Tab-separated table of C-alpha atoms in Angstrom:
chain	number	residue	atom	x	y	z
A	1	MET	CA	-13.008	32.094	14.372
A	2	GLU	CA	-13.254	29.040	12.121
A	3	LYS	CA	-15.050	26.140	13.820
A	4	CYS	CA	-15.152	22.368	13.456
A	5	ASN	CA	-18.018	20.807	11.492
A	6	ILE	CA	-18.349	18.061	14.097
A	7	CYS	CA	-17.787	19.443	17.588
A	8	ASP	CA	-17.871	23.215	16.938
A	9	SER	CA	-14.413	23.708	18.485
A	10	LYS	CA	-11.667	25.979	17.168
A	11	LEU	CA	-9.835	25.001	13.973
A	12	GLU	CA	-6.088	25.267	13.461
A	13	LYS	CA	-4.952	26.325	9.990
A	14	LEU	CA	-2.813	23.702	8.282
A	15	THR	CA	-1.354	23.440	4.827
A	16	PHE	CA	-2.230	25.240	1.623
A	17	ILE	CA	-4.134	23.078	-0.886
A	18	PHE	CA	-5.108	23.472	-4.513
A	19	SER	CA	-7.108	21.603	-7.129
A	20	GLU	CA	-6.363	20.369	-10.614
A	21	TYR	CA	-10.090	20.813	-11.374
A	22	PHE	CA	-10.181	24.581	-10.830
A	23	LYS	CA	-7.327	26.825	-11.948
A	24	LYS	CA	-8.119	29.559	-9.438
A	25	PHE	CA	-8.968	27.337	-6.471
A	26	PHE	CA	-6.774	28.038	-3.437
A	27	LYS	CA	-7.728	27.039	0.094
A	28	TYR	CA	-6.229	25.965	3.384
A	29	LEU	CA	-6.958	22.746	5.184
A	30	GLY	CA	-7.919	23.030	8.858
A	31	ILE	CA	-7.779	20.590	11.747
A	32	CYS	CA	-9.807	20.565	14.950
A	33	LYS	CA	-7.693	20.497	18.112
A	34	SER	CA	-10.520	18.914	20.108
A	35	CYS	CA	-11.378	15.949	17.867
A	36	GLY	CA	-8.874	15.937	14.989
A	37	HIS	CA	-11.430	16.416	12.215
A	38	LEU	CA	-10.051	17.732	8.904
A	39	GLN	CA	-11.982	20.209	6.799
A	40	ILE	CA	-11.636	23.267	4.556
A	41	TYR	CA	-10.348	26.016	6.859
A	42	LYS	CA	-12.446	28.922	5.652
A	43	LYS	CA	-15.738	27.622	4.275
A	44	TYR	CA	-17.482	29.025	1.238
A	45	SER	CA	-20.624	31.075	1.238
A	46	LEU	CA	-23.625	29.056	0.040
A	47	LEU	CA	-23.556	30.921	-3.288
A	48	GLU	CA	-19.854	30.172	-3.810
A	49	HIS	CA	-20.379	26.514	-2.908
A	50	LYS	CA	-23.289	26.177	-5.342
A	51	LYS	CA	-21.221	27.644	-8.182
A	52	ILE	CA	-18.305	25.283	-7.481
A	53	ASN	CA	-20.567	22.225	-7.225
A	54	ASP	CA	-22.472	23.123	-10.389
A	55	GLN	CA	-19.264	23.598	-12.348
A	56	PHE	CA	-17.684	20.410	-11.020
A	57	PHE	CA	-20.666	18.131	-11.624
A	58	ILE	CA	-21.544	19.491	-15.075
A	59	ASN	CA	-18.035	18.473	-16.126
A	60	THR	CA	-18.207	15.188	-14.223
A	61	TYR	CA	-21.567	14.045	-15.599
A	62	LYS	CA	-20.914	15.038	-19.205
A	63	ASN	CA	-21.124	11.891	-21.373
A	64	GLN	CA	-20.633	9.604	-18.352
A	65	ASP	CA	-23.565	7.380	-19.297
A	66	LEU	CA	-21.913	6.645	-22.633
A	67	ASP	CA	-18.570	5.718	-21.070
A	68	GLU	CA	-18.096	1.950	-20.659
A	69	LYS	CA	-15.570	2.448	-17.856
A	70	ASN	CA	-18.080	4.487	-15.861
A	71	LYS	CA	-20.826	1.922	-16.458
A	72	LYS	CA	-18.612	-0.683	-14.765
A	73	ILE	CA	-17.961	1.711	-11.862
A	74	TYR	CA	-21.721	2.298	-11.487
A	75	GLN	CA	-22.338	-1.451	-11.419
A	76	LYS	CA	-19.721	-1.921	-8.673
A	77	ARG	CA	-21.440	0.782	-6.583
A	78	LEU	CA	-24.807	-0.911	-7.038
A	79	ASP	CA	-23.311	-4.316	-6.184
A	80	LYS	CA	-21.861	-2.798	-3.010
A	81	LEU	CA	-25.277	-1.502	-1.931
A	82	LYS	CA	-26.811	-4.939	-2.596
A	83	ARG	CA	-24.090	-6.631	-0.526
A	84	LEU	CA	-24.195	-4.219	2.398
A	85	MET	CA	-28.011	-4.108	2.481
A	86	HIS	CA	-28.741	-7.785	1.773
A	87	ASP	CA	-30.236	-8.301	5.230
A	88	GLN	CA	-32.330	-5.103	5.235
A	89	LYS	CA	-35.899	-4.625	4.007
A	90	LEU	CA	-35.805	-2.866	0.638
A	91	ASP	CA	-39.176	-3.853	-0.861
A	92	ASN	CA	-42.077	-1.388	-0.786
A	93	ILE	CA	-40.313	1.249	1.286
A	94	LYS	CA	-39.993	5.022	0.983
A	95	VAL	CA	-36.461	5.966	-0.076
A	96	LEU	CA	-34.746	9.340	-0.424
A	97	ASP	CA	-31.637	9.253	-2.624
A	98	PHE	CA	-30.056	12.530	-1.527
A	99	GLY	CA	-27.697	13.834	-4.198
A	100	ALA	CA	-28.675	11.018	-6.550
A	101	GLY	CA	-26.270	11.987	-9.315
A	102	GLN	CA	-26.616	9.656	-12.282
A	103	GLY	CA	-29.181	7.497	-10.484
A	104	ILE	CA	-27.066	4.417	-9.856
A	105	PHE	CA	-29.683	2.903	-7.527
A	106	THR	CA	-32.845	4.201	-9.214
A	107	ASP	CA	-33.830	1.211	-11.356
A	108	PHE	CA	-32.952	-1.301	-8.631
A	109	LEU	CA	-35.154	0.421	-6.038
A	110	LEU	CA	-38.041	1.116	-8.402
A	111	ASN	CA	-38.018	-2.568	-9.381
A	112	LYS	CA	-38.500	-3.347	-5.689
A	113	SER	CA	-41.692	-1.245	-5.719
A	114	CYS	CA	-40.130	1.483	-3.598
A	115	GLN	CA	-41.429	5.024	-3.522
A	116	TYR	CA	-38.234	6.537	-4.862
A	117	TYR	CA	-37.599	10.206	-4.068
A	118	PHE	CA	-34.404	12.031	-4.982
A	119	THR	CA	-32.610	15.358	-4.749
A	120	GLU	CA	-30.180	16.532	-7.391
A	121	SER	CA	-28.942	19.894	-8.695
A	122	ASN	CA	-27.871	18.834	-12.186
A	123	GLU	CA	-30.695	19.476	-14.661
A	124	SER	CA	-29.876	16.625	-17.039
A	125	SER	CA	-29.830	14.151	-14.138
A	126	ILE	CA	-33.134	15.506	-12.789
A	127	GLU	CA	-34.809	15.007	-16.166
A	128	LYS	CA	-33.398	11.492	-16.494
A	129	LEU	CA	-34.519	10.386	-13.015
A	130	LYS	CA	-38.002	11.825	-13.458
A	131	LYS	CA	-38.403	9.903	-16.722
A	132	LYS	CA	-37.542	6.691	-14.897
A	133	GLY	CA	-40.263	7.324	-12.306
A	134	GLY	CA	-38.356	9.097	-9.549
A	135	ILE	CA	-40.034	11.881	-7.570
A	136	GLN	CA	-37.946	15.018	-7.136
A	137	LEU	CA	-37.768	16.418	-3.620
A	138	GLU	CA	-36.877	20.063	-4.060
A	139	SER	CA	-34.030	21.312	-1.916
A	140	SER	CA	-31.376	23.998	-1.733
A	141	PHE	CA	-27.928	23.886	-0.148
A	142	GLU	CA	-29.643	24.847	3.124
A	143	GLU	CA	-32.975	23.055	3.353
A	144	ILE	CA	-35.656	20.793	1.930
A	145	LYS	CA	-38.630	22.643	0.500
A	146	ASP	CA	-41.992	21.955	2.220
A	147	ILE	CA	-40.268	19.738	4.763
A	148	GLU	CA	-43.393	19.569	6.945
A	149	LYS	CA	-44.902	17.184	4.371
A	150	PHE	CA	-42.113	14.685	4.976
A	151	ILE	CA	-41.789	14.506	8.766
A	152	ASN	CA	-41.405	10.841	9.869
A	153	PHE	CA	-41.847	9.851	6.226
A	154	PHE	CA	-38.831	7.924	4.906
A	155	ASP	CA	-37.633	4.399	5.724
A	156	LEU	CA	-34.215	4.891	4.138
A	157	ILE	CA	-32.018	7.827	3.119
A	158	ILE	CA	-29.076	7.200	0.812
A	159	LEU	CA	-26.070	9.508	1.245
A	160	ARG	CA	-23.418	8.217	-1.123
A	161	HIS	CA	-20.445	10.623	-1.182
A	162	THR	CA	-22.716	13.436	-0.021
A	163	LEU	CA	-21.979	14.086	3.663
A	164	GLU	CA	-18.483	15.400	2.895
A	165	HIS	CA	-20.019	18.099	0.643
A	166	PHE	CA	-22.160	19.750	3.323
A	167	ILE	CA	-21.056	23.131	4.654
A	168	LEU	CA	-23.137	22.451	7.804
A	169	PRO	CA	-23.390	18.642	8.118
A	170	ASN	CA	-24.913	18.719	11.619
A	171	ASN	CA	-27.801	20.830	10.311
A	172	TRP	CA	-28.466	18.343	7.510
A	173	LEU	CA	-28.277	15.316	9.806
A	174	SER	CA	-30.802	17.044	12.060
A	175	ILE	CA	-33.096	17.456	9.026
A	176	PHE	CA	-32.647	13.792	8.057
A	177	LYS	CA	-33.538	12.732	11.586
A	178	LYS	CA	-36.840	14.627	11.287
A	179	ILE	CA	-37.857	13.132	7.938
A	180	LEU	CA	-36.866	9.561	8.815
A	181	LYS	CA	-39.285	7.272	10.588
A	182	ASP	CA	-38.346	5.975	14.029
A	183	LYS	CA	-35.660	3.318	13.357
A	184	GLY	CA	-35.426	4.519	9.755
A	185	LYS	CA	-31.902	4.236	8.406
A	186	ILE	CA	-29.207	6.181	6.610
A	187	TYR	CA	-26.989	4.341	4.124
A	188	CYS	CA	-23.914	6.562	4.209
A	189	ILE	CA	-20.614	6.315	2.319
A	190	VAL	CA	-17.794	8.893	2.352
A	191	PRO	CA	-14.166	8.901	1.136
A	192	ASN	CA	-11.764	7.482	3.734
A	193	CYS	CA	-9.406	10.242	4.861
A	194	GLY	CA	-7.802	7.771	7.281
A	195	ILE	CA	-5.666	6.478	4.411
A	196	ILE	CA	-4.573	9.882	3.123
A	197	ASP	CA	-0.939	9.169	4.054
A	198	LYS	CA	-1.027	6.012	1.880
A	199	LEU	CA	-2.121	7.844	-1.278
A	200	GLU	CA	0.115	8.897	-4.116
A	201	PHE	CA	0.768	12.611	-3.808
A	202	LYS	CA	1.281	15.116	-6.602
A	203	ALA	CA	3.263	18.304	-5.978
A	204	GLY	CA	2.526	18.184	-2.264
A	205	PHE	CA	-1.046	16.899	-2.144
A	206	ARG	CA	-3.154	14.460	-4.091
A	207	THR	CA	-5.399	17.043	-5.641
A	208	ASP	CA	-8.062	14.629	-6.881
A	209	PHE	CA	-8.612	13.626	-3.226
A	210	LEU	CA	-8.630	17.143	-1.775
A	211	ARG	CA	-11.404	18.346	-4.034
A	212	PRO	CA	-12.906	21.827	-3.826
A	213	VAL	CA	-16.396	20.335	-3.554
A	214	HIS	CA	-15.388	18.445	-0.389
A	215	ILE	CA	-15.750	20.420	2.824
A	216	SER	CA	-15.013	17.603	5.330
A	217	TYR	CA	-12.431	14.809	5.271
A	218	PHE	CA	-13.569	11.978	7.548
A	219	ASN	CA	-11.617	9.205	9.178
A	220	ASN	CA	-13.710	6.396	10.648
A	221	ASN	CA	-13.599	7.795	14.164
A	222	ASN	CA	-15.104	11.159	13.253
A	223	PHE	CA	-17.429	9.620	10.674
A	224	LYS	CA	-19.087	7.566	13.420
A	225	ARG	CA	-18.873	10.474	15.866
A	226	ILE	CA	-20.900	12.904	13.741
A	227	LEU	CA	-23.632	10.297	13.201
A	228	ASN	CA	-23.778	9.473	16.921
A	229	LEU	CA	-23.863	13.144	17.937
A	230	ASN	CA	-26.970	13.587	15.809
A	231	GLY	CA	-28.880	10.667	17.293
A	232	PHE	CA	-27.980	7.876	14.860
A	233	LYS	CA	-26.988	4.443	16.111
A	234	ILE	CA	-24.369	2.645	14.013
A	235	ILE	CA	-25.738	-0.733	12.863
A	236	LYS	CA	-22.960	-1.582	10.399
A	237	ASN	CA	-19.551	-0.089	9.695
A	238	GLU	CA	-17.024	-1.038	7.005
A	239	ILE	CA	-13.605	0.465	6.317
A	240	SER	CA	-11.870	0.358	2.932
A	241	GLY	CA	-10.950	3.116	0.472
A	242	GLU	CA	-14.410	4.353	1.477
A	243	LEU	CA	-16.098	4.484	4.870
A	244	PHE	CA	-19.550	2.918	5.142
A	245	ALA	CA	-22.088	3.155	7.939
A	246	LEU	CA	-25.663	1.995	8.187
A	247	ALA	CA	-27.062	4.267	10.875
A	248	GLU	CA	-30.457	3.959	12.558
A	249	ASN	CA	-32.591	6.876	13.694
A	250	SER	CA	-32.664	6.203	17.425
A	251	LYS	CA	-34.236	7.601	20.571
A	252	GLU	CA	-31.689	5.797	22.735
A	253	LYS	CA	-28.909	7.628	24.516
A	254	ILE	CA	-25.862	6.901	22.367
A	255	SER	CA	-22.364	6.731	23.802
A	256	ASN	CA	-20.098	9.225	22.085
A	257	LYS	CA	-16.706	8.365	23.567
A	258	PHE	CA	-14.055	8.719	20.871
A	259	ILE	CA	-10.349	9.436	20.938
A	260	ASN	CA	-8.964	12.754	19.743
A	261	ASP	CA	-7.265	12.156	16.355
A	262	TYR	CA	-5.527	15.543	16.283
A	263	GLU	CA	-1.936	14.328	16.602
A	264	GLU	CA	-2.416	11.340	14.278
A	265	ASN	CA	-4.142	13.308	11.524
A	266	LYS	CA	-1.682	16.175	11.708
A	267	LYS	CA	1.225	13.767	11.399
A	268	LYS	CA	-0.305	12.157	8.304
A	269	LEU	CA	-0.279	15.505	6.537
A	270	GLU	CA	3.393	16.183	7.208
A	271	VAL	CA	4.768	15.268	3.772
């Protein structure tokens, strides 16, 4: 039985989806009857997921640094972090940029005298970030290597368009809770699935939104829910084409009362 990434309840199989990025990619989308979360119906094995991610990001990163359009996009992402974190301490802290990609935030954080750690699977990105002064934290799609060295270690973890890639997001949030200090924070951004019915569709579904590397499709309700369920208190929340949350590692009992989005999300996919 296929189960929900958030509440572990039974999934209902929905529509067939495909991807313009992979000629032989065919999957179904699933929806949770208990909370309304949308995700890939039958998840990949870890080996399959690694192969798909490697293929996707090798193509994505190729020559991006030389592309003026992408440089402007990177700057907007950095400006967004500066705006959303303007009232937070960023000097001389220990930061983990999980899935750092092209290192959009690397120079900014190193210039603030941060201890900048990162994870990344793309070899060219790893080499680039190391040259800048970043420290690679070795990880797989399941775990962080030598995690015992990093218990209660980090002040801030950056998850920019990362949470939606996890096959087992609850497991990873549990790991992040262990390696964050008490009241340490997660800066988390994911695509906003709440606006999926407003997007321009192609041949049934907008295939550059329903990407094969994305396992989960969050609306704001379930985005906040999964953070709360794993012991993170929402400090800030912003809704646009992306969902943003600044979530604090908390020992408090956190209320987790949310509505079931099953009917609403299912209706949005009836096109």
